[in-house]
Short mmCIF file of C-alpha atoms in Angstrom, two decimals:
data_model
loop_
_atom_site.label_atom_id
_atom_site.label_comp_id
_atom_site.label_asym_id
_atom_site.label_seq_id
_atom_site.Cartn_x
_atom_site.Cartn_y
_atom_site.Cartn_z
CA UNK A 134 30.51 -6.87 -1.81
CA UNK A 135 27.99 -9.61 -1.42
CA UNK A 136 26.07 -11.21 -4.84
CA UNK A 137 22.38 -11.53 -5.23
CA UNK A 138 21.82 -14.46 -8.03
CA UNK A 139 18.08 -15.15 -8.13
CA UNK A 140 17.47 -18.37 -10.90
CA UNK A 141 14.13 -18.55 -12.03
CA UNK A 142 13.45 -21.54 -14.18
CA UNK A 143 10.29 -21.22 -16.42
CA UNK A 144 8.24 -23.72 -17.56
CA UNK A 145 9.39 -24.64 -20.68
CA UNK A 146 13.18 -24.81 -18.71
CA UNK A 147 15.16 -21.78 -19.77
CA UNK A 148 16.65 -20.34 -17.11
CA UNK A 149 16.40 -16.56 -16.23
CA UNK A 150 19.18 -14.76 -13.73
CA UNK A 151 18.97 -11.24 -11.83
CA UNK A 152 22.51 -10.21 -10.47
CA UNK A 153 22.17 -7.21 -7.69
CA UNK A 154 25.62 -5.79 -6.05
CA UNK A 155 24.50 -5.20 -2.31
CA UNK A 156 26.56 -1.84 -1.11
CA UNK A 157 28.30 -2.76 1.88
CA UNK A 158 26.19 -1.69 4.91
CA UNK A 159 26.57 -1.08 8.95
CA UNK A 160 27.33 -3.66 11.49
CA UNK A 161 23.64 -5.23 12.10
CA UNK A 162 22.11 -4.28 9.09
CA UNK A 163 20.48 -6.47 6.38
CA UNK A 164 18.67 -6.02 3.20
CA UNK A 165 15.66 -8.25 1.89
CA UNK A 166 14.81 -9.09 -0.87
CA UNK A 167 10.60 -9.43 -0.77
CA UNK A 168 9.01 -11.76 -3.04
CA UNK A 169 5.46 -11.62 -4.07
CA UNK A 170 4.57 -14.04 -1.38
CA UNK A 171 5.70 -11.83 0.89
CA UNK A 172 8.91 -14.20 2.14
CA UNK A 173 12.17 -12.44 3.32
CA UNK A 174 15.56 -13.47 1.91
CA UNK A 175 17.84 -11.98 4.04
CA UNK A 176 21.25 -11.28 3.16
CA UNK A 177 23.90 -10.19 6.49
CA UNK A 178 27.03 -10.43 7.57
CA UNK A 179 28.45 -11.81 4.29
CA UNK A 180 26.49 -14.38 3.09
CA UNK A 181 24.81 -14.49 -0.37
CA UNK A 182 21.34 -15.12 -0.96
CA UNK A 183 20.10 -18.49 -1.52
CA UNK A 184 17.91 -19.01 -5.28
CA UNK A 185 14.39 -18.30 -5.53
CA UNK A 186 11.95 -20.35 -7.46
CA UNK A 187 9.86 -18.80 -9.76
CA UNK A 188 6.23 -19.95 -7.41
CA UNK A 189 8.04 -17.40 -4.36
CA UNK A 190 9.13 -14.77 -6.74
CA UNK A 191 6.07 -14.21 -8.25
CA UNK A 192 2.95 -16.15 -7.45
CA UNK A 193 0.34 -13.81 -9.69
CA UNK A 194 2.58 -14.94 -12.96
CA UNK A 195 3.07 -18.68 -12.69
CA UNK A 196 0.19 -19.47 -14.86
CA UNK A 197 2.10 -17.66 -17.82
CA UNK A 198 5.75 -18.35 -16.62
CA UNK A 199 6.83 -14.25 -16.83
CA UNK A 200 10.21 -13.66 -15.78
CA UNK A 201 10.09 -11.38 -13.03
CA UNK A 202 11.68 -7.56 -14.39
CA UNK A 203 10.91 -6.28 -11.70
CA UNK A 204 11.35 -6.14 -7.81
CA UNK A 205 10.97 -5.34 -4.79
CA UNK A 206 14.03 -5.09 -1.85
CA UNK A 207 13.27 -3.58 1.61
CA UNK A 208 16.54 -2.11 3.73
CA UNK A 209 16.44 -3.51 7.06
CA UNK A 210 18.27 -2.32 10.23
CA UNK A 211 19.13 1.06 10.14
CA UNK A 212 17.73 1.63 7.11
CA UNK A 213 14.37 0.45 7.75
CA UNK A 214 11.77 2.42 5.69
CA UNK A 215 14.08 2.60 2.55
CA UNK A 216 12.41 0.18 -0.15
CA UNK A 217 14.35 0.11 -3.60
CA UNK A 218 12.27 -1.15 -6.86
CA UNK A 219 14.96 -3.11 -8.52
CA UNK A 220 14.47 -3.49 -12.63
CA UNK A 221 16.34 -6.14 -13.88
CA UNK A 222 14.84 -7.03 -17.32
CA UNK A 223 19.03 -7.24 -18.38
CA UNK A 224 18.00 -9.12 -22.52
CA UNK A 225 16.11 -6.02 -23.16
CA UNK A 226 17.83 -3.13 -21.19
CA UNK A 227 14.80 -2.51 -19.06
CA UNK A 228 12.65 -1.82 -21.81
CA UNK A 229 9.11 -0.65 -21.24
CA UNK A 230 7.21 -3.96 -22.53
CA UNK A 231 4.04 -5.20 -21.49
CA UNK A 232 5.37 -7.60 -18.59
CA UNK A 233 8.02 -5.04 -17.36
CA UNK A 234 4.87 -2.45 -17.05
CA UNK A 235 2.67 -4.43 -15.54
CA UNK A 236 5.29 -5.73 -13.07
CA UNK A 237 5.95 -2.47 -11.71
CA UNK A 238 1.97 -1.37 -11.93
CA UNK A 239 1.64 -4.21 -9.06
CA UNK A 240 4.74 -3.02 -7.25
CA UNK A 241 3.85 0.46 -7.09
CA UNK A 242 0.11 -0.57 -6.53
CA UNK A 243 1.54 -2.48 -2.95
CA UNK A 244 3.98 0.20 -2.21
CA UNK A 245 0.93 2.89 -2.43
CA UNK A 246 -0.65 1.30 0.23
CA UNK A 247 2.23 0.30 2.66
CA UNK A 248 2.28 2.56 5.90
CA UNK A 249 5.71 1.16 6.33
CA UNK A 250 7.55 2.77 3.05
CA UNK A 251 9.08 5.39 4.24
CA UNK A 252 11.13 6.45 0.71
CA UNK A 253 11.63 4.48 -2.35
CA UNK A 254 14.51 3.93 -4.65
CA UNK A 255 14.14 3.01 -8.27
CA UNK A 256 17.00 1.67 -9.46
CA UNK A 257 18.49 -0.53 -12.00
CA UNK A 258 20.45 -3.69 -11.77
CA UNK A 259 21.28 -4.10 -15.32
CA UNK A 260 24.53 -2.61 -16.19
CA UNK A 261 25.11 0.46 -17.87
CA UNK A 262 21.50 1.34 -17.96
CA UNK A 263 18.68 2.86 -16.01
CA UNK A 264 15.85 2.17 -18.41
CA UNK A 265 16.38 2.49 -22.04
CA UNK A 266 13.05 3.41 -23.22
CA UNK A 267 9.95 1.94 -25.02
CA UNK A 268 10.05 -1.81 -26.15
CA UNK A 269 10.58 -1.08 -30.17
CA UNK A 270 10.20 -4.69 -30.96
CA UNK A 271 7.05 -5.22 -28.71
CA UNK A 272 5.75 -1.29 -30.14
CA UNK A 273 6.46 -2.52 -34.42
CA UNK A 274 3.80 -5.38 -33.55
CA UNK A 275 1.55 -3.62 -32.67
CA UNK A 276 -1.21 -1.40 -34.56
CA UNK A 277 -2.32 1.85 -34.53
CA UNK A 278 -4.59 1.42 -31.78
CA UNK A 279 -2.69 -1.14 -29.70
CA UNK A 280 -0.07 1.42 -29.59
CA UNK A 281 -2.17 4.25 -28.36
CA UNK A 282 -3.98 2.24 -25.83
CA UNK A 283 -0.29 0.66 -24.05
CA UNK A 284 1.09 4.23 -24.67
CA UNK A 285 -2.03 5.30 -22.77
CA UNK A 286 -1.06 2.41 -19.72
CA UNK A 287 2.49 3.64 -20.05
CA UNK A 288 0.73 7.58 -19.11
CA UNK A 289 -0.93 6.12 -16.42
CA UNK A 290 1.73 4.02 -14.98
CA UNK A 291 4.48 7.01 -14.57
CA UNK A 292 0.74 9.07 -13.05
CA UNK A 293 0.61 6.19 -10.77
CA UNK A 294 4.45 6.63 -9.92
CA UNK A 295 3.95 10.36 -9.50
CA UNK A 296 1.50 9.55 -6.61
CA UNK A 297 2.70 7.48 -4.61
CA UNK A 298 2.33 9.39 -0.94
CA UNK A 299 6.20 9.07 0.10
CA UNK A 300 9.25 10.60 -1.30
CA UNK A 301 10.77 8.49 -4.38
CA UNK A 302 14.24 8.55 -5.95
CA UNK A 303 15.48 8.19 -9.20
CA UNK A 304 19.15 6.50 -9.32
CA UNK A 305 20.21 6.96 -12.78
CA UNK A 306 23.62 4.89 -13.39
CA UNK A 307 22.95 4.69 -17.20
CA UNK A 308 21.02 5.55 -20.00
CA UNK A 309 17.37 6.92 -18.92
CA UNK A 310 16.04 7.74 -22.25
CA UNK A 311 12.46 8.37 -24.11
CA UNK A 312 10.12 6.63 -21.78
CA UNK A 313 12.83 5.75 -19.22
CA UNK A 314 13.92 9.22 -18.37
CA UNK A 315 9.62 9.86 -18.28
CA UNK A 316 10.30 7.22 -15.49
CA UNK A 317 12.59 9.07 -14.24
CA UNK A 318 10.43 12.43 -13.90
CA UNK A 319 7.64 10.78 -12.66
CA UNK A 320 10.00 10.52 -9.47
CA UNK A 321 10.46 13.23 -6.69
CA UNK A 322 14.17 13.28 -6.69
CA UNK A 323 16.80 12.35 -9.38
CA UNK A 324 20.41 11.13 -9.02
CA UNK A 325 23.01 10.28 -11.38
CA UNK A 326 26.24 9.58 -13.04
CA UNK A 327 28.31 12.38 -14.35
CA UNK A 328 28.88 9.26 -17.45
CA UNK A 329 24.94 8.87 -17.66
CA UNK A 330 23.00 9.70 -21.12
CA UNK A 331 19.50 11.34 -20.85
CA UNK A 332 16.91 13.30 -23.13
CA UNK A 333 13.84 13.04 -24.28
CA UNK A 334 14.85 11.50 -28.00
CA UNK A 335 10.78 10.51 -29.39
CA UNK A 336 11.38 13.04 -31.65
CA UNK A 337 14.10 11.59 -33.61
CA UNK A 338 11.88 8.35 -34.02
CA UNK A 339 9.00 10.55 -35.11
CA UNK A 340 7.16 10.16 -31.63
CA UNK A 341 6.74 12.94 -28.83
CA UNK A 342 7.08 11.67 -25.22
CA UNK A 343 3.76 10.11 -24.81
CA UNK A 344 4.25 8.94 -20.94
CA UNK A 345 4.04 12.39 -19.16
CA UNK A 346 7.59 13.34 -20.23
CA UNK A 347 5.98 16.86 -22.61
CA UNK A 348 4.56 18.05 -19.15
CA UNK A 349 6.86 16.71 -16.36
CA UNK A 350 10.21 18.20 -17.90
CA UNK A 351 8.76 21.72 -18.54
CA UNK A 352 7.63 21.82 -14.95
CA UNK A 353 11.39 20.60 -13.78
CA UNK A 354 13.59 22.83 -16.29
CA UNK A 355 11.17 25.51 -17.78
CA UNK A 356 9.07 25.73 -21.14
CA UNK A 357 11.67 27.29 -22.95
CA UNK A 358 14.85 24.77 -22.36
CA UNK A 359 11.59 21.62 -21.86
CA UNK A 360 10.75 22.87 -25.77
CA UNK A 361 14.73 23.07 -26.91
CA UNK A 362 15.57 19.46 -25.33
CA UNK A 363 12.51 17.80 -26.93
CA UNK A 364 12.36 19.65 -30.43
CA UNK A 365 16.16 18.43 -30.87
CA UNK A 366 16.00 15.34 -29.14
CA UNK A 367 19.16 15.98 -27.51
CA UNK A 368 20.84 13.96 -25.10
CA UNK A 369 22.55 15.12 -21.47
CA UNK A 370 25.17 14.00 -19.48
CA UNK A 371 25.26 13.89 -15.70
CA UNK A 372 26.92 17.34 -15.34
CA UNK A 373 24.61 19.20 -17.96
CA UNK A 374 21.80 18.02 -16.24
CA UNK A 375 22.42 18.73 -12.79
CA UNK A 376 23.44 22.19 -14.29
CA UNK A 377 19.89 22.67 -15.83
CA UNK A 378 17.91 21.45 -12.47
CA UNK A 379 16.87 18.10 -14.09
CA UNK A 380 18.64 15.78 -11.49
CA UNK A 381 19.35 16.89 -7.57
CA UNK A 382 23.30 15.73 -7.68
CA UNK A 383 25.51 13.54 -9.45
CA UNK A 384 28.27 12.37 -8.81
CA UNK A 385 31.53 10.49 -10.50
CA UNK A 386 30.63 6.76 -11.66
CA UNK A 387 32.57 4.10 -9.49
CA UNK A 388 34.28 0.81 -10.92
CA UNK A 389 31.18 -0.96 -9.70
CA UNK A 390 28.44 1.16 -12.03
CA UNK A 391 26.24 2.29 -9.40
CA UNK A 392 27.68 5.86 -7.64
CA UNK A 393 24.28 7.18 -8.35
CA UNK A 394 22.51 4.45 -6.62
CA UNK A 395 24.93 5.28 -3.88
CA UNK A 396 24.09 8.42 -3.81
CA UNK A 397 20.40 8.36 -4.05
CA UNK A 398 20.70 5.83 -0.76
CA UNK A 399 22.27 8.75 0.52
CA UNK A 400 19.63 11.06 0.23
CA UNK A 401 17.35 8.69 0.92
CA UNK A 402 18.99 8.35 4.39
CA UNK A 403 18.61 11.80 4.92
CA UNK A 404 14.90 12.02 4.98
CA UNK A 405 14.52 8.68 6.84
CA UNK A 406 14.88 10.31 10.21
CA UNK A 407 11.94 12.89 9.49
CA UNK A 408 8.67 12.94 10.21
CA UNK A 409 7.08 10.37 7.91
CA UNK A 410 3.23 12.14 8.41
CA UNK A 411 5.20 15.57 7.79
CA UNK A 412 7.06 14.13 4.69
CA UNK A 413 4.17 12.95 3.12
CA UNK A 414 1.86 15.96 3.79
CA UNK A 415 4.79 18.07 2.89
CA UNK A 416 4.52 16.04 -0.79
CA UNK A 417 1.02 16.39 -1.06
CA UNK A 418 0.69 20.60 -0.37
CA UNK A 419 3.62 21.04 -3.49
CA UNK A 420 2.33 18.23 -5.66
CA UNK A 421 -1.04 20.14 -5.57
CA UNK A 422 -0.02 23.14 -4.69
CA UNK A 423 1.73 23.41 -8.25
CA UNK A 424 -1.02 22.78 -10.39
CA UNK A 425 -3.43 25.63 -8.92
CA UNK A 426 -3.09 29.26 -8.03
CA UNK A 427 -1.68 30.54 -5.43
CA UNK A 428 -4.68 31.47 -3.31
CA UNK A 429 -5.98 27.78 -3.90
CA UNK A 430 -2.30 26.61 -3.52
CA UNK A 431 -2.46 28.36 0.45
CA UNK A 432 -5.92 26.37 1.38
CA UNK A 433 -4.30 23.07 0.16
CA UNK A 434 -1.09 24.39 2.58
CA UNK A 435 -3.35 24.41 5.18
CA UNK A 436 -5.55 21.25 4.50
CA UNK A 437 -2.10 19.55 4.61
CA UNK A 438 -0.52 21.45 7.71
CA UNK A 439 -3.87 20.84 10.03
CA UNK A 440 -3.29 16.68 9.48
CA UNK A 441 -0.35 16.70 10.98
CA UNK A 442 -1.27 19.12 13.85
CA UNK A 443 -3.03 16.08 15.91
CA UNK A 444 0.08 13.69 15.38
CA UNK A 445 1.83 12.01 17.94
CA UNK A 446 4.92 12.94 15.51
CA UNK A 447 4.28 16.70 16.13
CA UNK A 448 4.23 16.45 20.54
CA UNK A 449 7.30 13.95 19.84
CA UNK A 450 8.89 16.85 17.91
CA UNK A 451 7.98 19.17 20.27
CA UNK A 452 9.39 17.91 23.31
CA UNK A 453 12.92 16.59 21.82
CA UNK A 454 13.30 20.39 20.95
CA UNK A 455 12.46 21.29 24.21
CA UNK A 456 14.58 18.69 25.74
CA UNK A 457 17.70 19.34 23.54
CA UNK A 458 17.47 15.43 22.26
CA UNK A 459 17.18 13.71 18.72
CA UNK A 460 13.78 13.37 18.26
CA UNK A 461 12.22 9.79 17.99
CA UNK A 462 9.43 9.45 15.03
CA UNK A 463 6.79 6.64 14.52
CA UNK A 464 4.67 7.79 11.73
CA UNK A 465 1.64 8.24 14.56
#
């Protein structure tokens, strides 16, 4: 297993490291790890990554020296398509503060307008934990109204997650709680660990999930066990939530910590090969199929199913049937 060890060194000279474990891949794949200038540091056939200064990780932060917390690394070769968001803010265990939020505000901003995403990971390179909830140290210095108004930007961030047109994953090989597990909602799909801890705990710090978590989990697990997890702030393991619908699988952690990121790559491989046009369409007609009735719910089926009726994806689909092949799709 290769190591990614980015060193960032900031301006006054301390000296900031992100550790990744690349999974082993295929013969003639690579992984890249995109900075915000948009260069490519490749990693293949066994060789680490060289460092990254700080001016190619992130160019839009070098006037205040922010550490980068978040990523960006897009699968290459055969796995083309697959982009991972890689949170690696390892002092603070991924904790929602303001640079970590506005970090991944930019990523998912770029990612919503990428034709080239095809699915996207969200995973965590710090160990132990996916994200571990609000920044309590940033949230005690602030007032009444500062709170409300970054609570507000947290809301809109995990909205802004929610919408991103292609299918996003979840790869929960920690602790996703409060605002983390909201994170984790605001995604399509959910691995995890049978050894990760999740809940909705705001309630036992006299909060109630203020980032979309009081209406996300009742639409996952049902008002009834949404109301029971939040009232009591309780916290789930792997097993207990797959059991109650909150995650899609889980599986048994590895010695290297990250069985649910493998997992979620999994999945993610599975809808690679599909239609991207279809995919997304597909996401849009539930998304807003869900929030209407049924009768509206059918015209937004429709909207949805006459887009991809024109697509070179559809006659390619078409014709592999016909001629008992694999079809071949190009997002066209």
């Amino acid at each position: 297993m290769n190591t990614i060890l980015c060193r960032l060194t900031g301006s006054r000279g301390s000296l900031w490291r992100c550790r990744a474990a690349v999974r082993a891949q295929a013969p003639g794949q690579t992984s890249q790890l995109i900075s915000r200038t948009g260069a490519r540091l490749v990693a293949g056939g066994g060789r680490p990554l060289s460092g990254c200064g700080r001016a190619q990780s992130r160019s839009q932060h070098t006037q205040t020296a922010d550490p980068v917390e978040v990523d960006l690394k897009r699968l290459a070769g055969q796995d083309e398509g697959i982009v991972e968001v890689l949170m690696c803010r390892h002092k603070a265990r991924n904790a929602l503060g303001h640079v970590f939020v506005s970090q991944m505000r930019e990523l998912v901003s770029t990612l919503s307008n990428d034709p080239a995403v095809r699915v996207v990971i969200f995973r965590s390179l710090v160990p132990g934990v996916f994200c571990a909830g609000a920044d309590l140290k940033e949230r005690a210095l602030m007032n009444d109204s500062q709170s409300d108004l970054f609570v507000h930007g947290l809301r809109s961030l995990m909205t802004q997650i929610a919408s991103l047109p292609t299918p996003t994953i979840a790869a929960m090989d920690g602790a996703a709680l409060g605002g983390g597990l909201e994170l984790a909602l605001a995604c399509d799909l959910r691995t995890a660990a049978y050894s990760a801890q999740m809940g909705l705990i705001e309630t036992t710090r006299g909060l109630l999930p203020g980032a979309g978590g009081s209406q996300r989990l009742p639409r996952v697990v049902g008002v009834a066990l949404a109301k029971e997890l939040i009232f009591t702030g309780s916290r789930l393991g792997g097993r207990e939530a797959l059991e109650i619908g909150l995650i899609n699988r889980a599986v048994e952690q590895n010695q290297s910590g990250d069985a649910a990121y493998g997992e979620a790559l999994s999945l993610a491989r599975e809808i690679l090969p599909q239609a991207p046009i279809a995919v997304r369409m597909a996401k849009e007609a539930m998304n807003r199929g869900t929030e209407v009735d049924l009768a509206s719910a059918m015209a937004i089926e429709r909207m949805c199913y006459a887009r991809v009726i024109p697509t070179r994806d559809r006659q390619e689909g078409m014709a592999a049937f016909i001629e008992k092949r694999p079809p071949h799709f190009t997002g066209e």
